[in-house]
Every structure is written in structure tokens, then in C-alpha cells.
Tab-separated table of C-alpha atoms in Angstrom:
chain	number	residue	atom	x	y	z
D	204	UNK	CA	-21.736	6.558	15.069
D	205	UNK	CA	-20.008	3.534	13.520
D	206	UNK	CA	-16.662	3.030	12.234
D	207	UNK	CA	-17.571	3.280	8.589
D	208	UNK	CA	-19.281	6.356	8.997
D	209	UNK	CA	-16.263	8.329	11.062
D	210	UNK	CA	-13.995	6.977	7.949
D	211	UNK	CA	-16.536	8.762	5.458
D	212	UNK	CA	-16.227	12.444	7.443
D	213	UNK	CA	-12.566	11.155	7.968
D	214	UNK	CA	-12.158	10.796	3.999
D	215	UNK	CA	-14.480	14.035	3.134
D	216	UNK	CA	-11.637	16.311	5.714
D	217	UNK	CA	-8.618	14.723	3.915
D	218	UNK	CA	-9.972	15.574	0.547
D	219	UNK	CA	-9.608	19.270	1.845
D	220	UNK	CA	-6.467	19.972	3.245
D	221	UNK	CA	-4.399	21.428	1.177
D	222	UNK	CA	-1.249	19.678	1.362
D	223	UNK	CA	-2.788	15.857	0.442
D	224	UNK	CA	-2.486	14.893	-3.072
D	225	UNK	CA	-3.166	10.670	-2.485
D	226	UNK	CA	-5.757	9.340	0.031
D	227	UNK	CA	-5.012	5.684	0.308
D	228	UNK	CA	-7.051	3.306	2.610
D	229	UNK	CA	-6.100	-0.166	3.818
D	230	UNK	CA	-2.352	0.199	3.617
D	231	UNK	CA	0.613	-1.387	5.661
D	232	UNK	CA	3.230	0.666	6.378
D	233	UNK	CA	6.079	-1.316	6.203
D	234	UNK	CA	5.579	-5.050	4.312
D	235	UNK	CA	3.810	-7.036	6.844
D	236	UNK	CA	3.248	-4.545	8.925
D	237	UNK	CA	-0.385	-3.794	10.415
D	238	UNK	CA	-2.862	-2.451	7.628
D	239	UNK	CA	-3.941	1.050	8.697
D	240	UNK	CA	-7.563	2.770	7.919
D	241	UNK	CA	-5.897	5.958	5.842
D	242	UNK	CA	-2.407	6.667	4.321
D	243	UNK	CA	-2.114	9.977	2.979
D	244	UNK	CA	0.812	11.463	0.694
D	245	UNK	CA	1.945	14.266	-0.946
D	246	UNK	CA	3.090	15.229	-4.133
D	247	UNK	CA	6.665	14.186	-3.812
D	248	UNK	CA	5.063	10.817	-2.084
D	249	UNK	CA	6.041	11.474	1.128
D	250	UNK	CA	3.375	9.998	3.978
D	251	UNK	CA	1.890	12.925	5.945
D	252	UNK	CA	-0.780	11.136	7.729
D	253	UNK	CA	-0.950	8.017	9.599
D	254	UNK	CA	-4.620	6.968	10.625
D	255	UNK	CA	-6.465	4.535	12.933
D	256	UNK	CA	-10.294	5.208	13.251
D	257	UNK	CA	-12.787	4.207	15.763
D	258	UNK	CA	-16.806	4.292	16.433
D	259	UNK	CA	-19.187	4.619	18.722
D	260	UNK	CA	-17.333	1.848	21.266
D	261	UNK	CA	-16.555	0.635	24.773
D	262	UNK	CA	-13.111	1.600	26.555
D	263	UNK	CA	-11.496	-1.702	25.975
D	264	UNK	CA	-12.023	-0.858	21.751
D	265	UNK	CA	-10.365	2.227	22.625
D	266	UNK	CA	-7.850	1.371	24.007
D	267	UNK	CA	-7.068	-1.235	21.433
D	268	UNK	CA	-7.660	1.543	18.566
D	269	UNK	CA	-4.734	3.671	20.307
D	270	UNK	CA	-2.449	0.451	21.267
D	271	UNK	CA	-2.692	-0.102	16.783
D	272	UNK	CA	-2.188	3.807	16.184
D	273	UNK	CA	0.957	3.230	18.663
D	274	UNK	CA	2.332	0.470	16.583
D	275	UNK	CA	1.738	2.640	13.564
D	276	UNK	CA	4.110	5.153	14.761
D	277	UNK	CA	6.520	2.449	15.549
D	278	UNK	CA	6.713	0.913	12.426
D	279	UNK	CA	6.143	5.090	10.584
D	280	UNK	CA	10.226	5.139	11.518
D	281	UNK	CA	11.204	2.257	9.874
D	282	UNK	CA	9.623	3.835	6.386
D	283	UNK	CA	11.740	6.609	4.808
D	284	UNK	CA	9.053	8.185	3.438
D	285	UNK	CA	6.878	8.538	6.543
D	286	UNK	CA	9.647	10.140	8.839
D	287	UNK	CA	7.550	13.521	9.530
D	288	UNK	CA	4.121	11.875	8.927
D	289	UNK	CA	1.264	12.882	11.596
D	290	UNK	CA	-0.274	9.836	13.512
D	291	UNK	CA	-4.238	10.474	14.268
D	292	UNK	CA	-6.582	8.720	16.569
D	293	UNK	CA	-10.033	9.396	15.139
D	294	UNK	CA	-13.268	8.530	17.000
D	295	UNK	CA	-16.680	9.906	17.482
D	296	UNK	CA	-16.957	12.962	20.062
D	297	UNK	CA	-19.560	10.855	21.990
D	298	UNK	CA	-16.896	8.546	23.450
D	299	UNK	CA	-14.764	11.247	24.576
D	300	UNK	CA	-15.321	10.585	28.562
D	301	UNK	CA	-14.488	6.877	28.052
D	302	UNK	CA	-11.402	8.778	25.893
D	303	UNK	CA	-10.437	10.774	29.534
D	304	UNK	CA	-9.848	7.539	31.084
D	305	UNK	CA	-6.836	6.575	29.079
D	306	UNK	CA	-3.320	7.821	28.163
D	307	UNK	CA	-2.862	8.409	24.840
D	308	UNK	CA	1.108	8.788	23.567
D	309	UNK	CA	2.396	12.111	23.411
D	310	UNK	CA	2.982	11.564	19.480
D	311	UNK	CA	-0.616	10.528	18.594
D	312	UNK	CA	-2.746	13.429	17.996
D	313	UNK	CA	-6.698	12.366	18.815
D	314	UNK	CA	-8.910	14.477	16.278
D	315	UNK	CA	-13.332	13.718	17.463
D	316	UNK	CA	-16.048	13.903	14.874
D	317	UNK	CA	-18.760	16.252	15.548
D	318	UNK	CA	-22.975	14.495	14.606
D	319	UNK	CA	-22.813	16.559	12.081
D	320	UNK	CA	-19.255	15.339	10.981
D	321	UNK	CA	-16.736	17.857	11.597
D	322	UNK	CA	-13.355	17.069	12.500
D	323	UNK	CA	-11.404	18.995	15.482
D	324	UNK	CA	-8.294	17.727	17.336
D	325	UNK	CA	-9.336	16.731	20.909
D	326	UNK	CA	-8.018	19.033	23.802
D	327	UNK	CA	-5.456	16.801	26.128
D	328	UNK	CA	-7.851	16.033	29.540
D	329	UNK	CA	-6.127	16.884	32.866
D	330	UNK	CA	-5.530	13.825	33.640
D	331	UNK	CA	-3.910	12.459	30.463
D	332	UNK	CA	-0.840	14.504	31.874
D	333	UNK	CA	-0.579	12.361	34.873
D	334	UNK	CA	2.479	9.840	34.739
D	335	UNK	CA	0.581	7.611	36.594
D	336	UNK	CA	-1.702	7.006	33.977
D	337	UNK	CA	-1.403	4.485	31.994
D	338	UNK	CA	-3.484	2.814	28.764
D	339	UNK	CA	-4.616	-0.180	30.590
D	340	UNK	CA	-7.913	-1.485	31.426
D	341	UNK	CA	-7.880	-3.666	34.690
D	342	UNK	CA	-9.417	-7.399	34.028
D	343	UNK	CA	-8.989	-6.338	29.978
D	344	UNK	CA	-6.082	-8.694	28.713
D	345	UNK	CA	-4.488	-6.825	25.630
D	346	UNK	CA	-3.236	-10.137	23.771
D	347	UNK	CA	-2.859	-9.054	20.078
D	348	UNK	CA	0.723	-9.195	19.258
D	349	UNK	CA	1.906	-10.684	21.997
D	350	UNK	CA	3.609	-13.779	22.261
D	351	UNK	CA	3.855	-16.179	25.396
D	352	UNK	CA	7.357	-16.196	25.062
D	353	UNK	CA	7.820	-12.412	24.874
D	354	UNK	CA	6.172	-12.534	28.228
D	355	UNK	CA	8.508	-14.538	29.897
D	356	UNK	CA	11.959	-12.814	28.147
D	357	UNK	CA	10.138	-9.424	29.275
D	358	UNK	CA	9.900	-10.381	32.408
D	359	UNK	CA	13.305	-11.693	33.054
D	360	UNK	CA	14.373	-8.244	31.572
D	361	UNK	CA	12.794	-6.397	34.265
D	362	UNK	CA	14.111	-8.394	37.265
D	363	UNK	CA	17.185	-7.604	35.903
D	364	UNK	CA	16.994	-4.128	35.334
D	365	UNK	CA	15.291	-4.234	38.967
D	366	UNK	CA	18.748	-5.099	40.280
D	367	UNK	CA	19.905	-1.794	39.173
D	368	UNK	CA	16.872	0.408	40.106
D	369	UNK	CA	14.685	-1.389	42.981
D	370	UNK	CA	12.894	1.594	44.045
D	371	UNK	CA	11.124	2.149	40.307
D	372	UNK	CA	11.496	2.139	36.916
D	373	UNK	CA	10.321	4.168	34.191
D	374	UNK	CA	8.031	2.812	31.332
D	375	UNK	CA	10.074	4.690	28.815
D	376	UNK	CA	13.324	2.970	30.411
D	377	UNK	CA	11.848	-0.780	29.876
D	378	UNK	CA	10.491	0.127	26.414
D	379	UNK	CA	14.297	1.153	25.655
D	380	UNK	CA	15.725	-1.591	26.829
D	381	UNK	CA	13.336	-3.821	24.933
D	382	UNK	CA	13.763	-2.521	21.880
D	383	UNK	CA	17.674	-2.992	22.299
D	384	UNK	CA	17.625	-6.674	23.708
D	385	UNK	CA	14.513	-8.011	21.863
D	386	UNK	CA	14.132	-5.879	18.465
D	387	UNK	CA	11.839	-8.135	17.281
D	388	UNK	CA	9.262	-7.715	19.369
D	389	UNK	CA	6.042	-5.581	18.206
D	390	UNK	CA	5.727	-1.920	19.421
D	391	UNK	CA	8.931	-2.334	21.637
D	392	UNK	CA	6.674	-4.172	23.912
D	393	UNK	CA	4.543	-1.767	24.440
D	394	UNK	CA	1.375	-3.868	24.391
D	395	UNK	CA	3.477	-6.883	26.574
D	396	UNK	CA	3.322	-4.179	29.472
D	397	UNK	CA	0.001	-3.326	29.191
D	398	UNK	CA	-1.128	-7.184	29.568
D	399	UNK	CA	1.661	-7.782	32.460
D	400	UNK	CA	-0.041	-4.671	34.452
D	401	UNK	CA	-3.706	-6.495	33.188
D	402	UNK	CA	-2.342	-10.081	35.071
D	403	UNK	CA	-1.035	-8.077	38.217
D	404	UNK	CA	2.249	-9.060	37.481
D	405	UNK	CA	3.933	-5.889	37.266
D	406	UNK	CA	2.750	-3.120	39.259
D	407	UNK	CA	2.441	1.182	39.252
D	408	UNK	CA	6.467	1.467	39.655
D	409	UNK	CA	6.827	-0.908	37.050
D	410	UNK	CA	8.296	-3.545	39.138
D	411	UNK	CA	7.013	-6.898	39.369
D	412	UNK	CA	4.716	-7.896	41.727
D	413	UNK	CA	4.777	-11.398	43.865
D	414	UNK	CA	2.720	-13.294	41.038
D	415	UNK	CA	5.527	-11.855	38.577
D	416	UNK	CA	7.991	-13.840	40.288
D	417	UNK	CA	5.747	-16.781	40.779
């Protein structure tokens, strides 16, 4: 099933829930921010959903159709009128196993199309729970909004937070500190770690490895 076709059963759902009155496609979020596939608002013109959609595609599309729904809720809190909007993955059942293989954020709910086109929100797989997991692909360099320079202030960041904490750190930790040191950076760096883990420079406790000192 191709993209354009999930957005057509993706459209035909919207049009029936009850609380939509707007159905916008190709908006930003915030100005300049990253043009999503669906926008939908209320009557007051408050944002209720928040959607990325994907086809029929491989794990690394996946991945990068969750990393853009991610930065979607990111930028959702900088918008007044999106504060309680819903952020939706949306992808064809028949990828679902590639699906299992990555962690999705707690705050993104994943809804599957049916062949026939029905929508139903996608049960959380056993192993989406683990902490372990995270939404990376190894070999699979997740470059898009990330800067070279990012890289290397990241980086420093995490040898000195390593200091602190050189038994592990937690994702959620770095992501906080991020935003607070580099505000500017996309997603809180969200994406920056995935590519760090993708070079082998940071490794499953977070900490970097010998190349991330190198």
C-alpha cells in the first residue's frame, strides 16, 4: 500500500470522528517548522491531531516516519493551540513486524490500516516495553536535522555529564540536558543520539564508546 493511499483511508476516518470540524494537510506546526501529512482542529480551532503517515516501506523509512512524528510532538508544545493534540503514526498493517523492531515514544500513538482500509490503533509489542530498545537501525545513519556541529557540542555534553554518572546514563537525562544547554537544537537531540549510537560512538548505557573519544 503506498503512502498516498494510507492518507486517503487516513482522510476518509478523520471525516468521521465526531469531534473534527477542519482537516488540513501539509501544515507546519510552528513557522518553519516541519510540514506534517494532517492537522486536524476543532471548532474553537484548537489542534486535536498531529499526523505523520507511512506506506508499504523498509525499517529504515520507519524509523524515519516516527523520528518526524517525534519532532512533531516537540514542536506541538511550542503551539498554544496544540497543547492536548494527539500525535499518530499511521502505516499500513503489512509492515507491522518491521514496526516490532523499533521503539516508538510513549506519546505517539501508532494507528495500522487494514487492505480494506480500516483504521485501528496498533497494540504496543512486548518488546517495545524494553528500555533497552531503542529507534535505531545499526549501519542506518539518521542525518536529517542534524548538524556536524551539534555532534561535536553533544558529545562534549555527555563526557561531561559522564563525570557525574560513569556507570550509565539515561536517554531521557541527555535529552534534558540538551534541551537546557543547546535549545536550539531539533527534537532536543533526539535524532543526534540515534546517529551517535548508528557511528558506534555512544553505546547501550549511553556512554561513549572509544571512537567517541577519538
Amino acid at each position: 500500500m503506498n503512502e498516498n493511499t494510507v492518507k486517503k483511508y487516513v482522510r476518509k476516518w478523520l471525516e468521521n470522528q465526531p469531534e473534527v470540524d477542519q482537516i488540513l494537510s501539509e501544515q507546519p506546526l510552528i513557522i518553519g517548522g516541519l510540514i506534517t501529512d494532517f492537522i486536524t482542529k476543532n471548532r474553537l480551532g484548537e489542534i486535536l491531531h498531529i499526523i505523520e503517515c507511512k506506506g508499504s516501506v523498509d525499517i529504515g523509512e520507519l524509523a524515519r516516519g516516527i523520528g518526524q512524528a517525534y519532532q512533531y510532538e516537540y514542536q506541538r508544545r511550542k503551539n498554544k493551540m496544540a497543547q492536548k493534540a494527539t500525535t499518530l503514526f499511521i502505516c499500513p498493517e503489512d509492515v507491522v513486524q518491521e514496526l516490532n523492531m523499533l521503539k516508538v515514544p510513549k506519546n505517539i500513538r501508532v494507528y495500522l490500516v487494514s487492505k480494506s482500509g480500516t483504521l485501528y490503533e496498533r497494540k504496543k509489542h512486548p518488546v517495545s516495553k524494553s528500555v533497552e530498545m531503542e529507534l535505531q537501525l545499526p549501519r542506518t545513519f539518521y542525518i536529517r536535522d542534524v548538524e556536524l556541529n551539534h555532534l561535536k557540542d553533544i558529545i562534549q555534553l555527555i563526557h561531561s555529564m559522564s563525570r557525574k554518572n560513569p556507570e550509565k546514563l539515561s536517554q531521557d537525562e541527555i535529552l534534558d540536558a540538551i534541551e537546557k544547554k543547546f535549545p536550539h537544537i531539533a527534537a532536543r537531540g533526539y535524532n543526534h543520539l540515534i546517529t551517535l549510537r548508528s557511528l558506534e560512538l555512544l553505546d547501550d548505557r549511553n556512554l561513549l564508546t572509544p571512537k567517541g573519544y577519538e
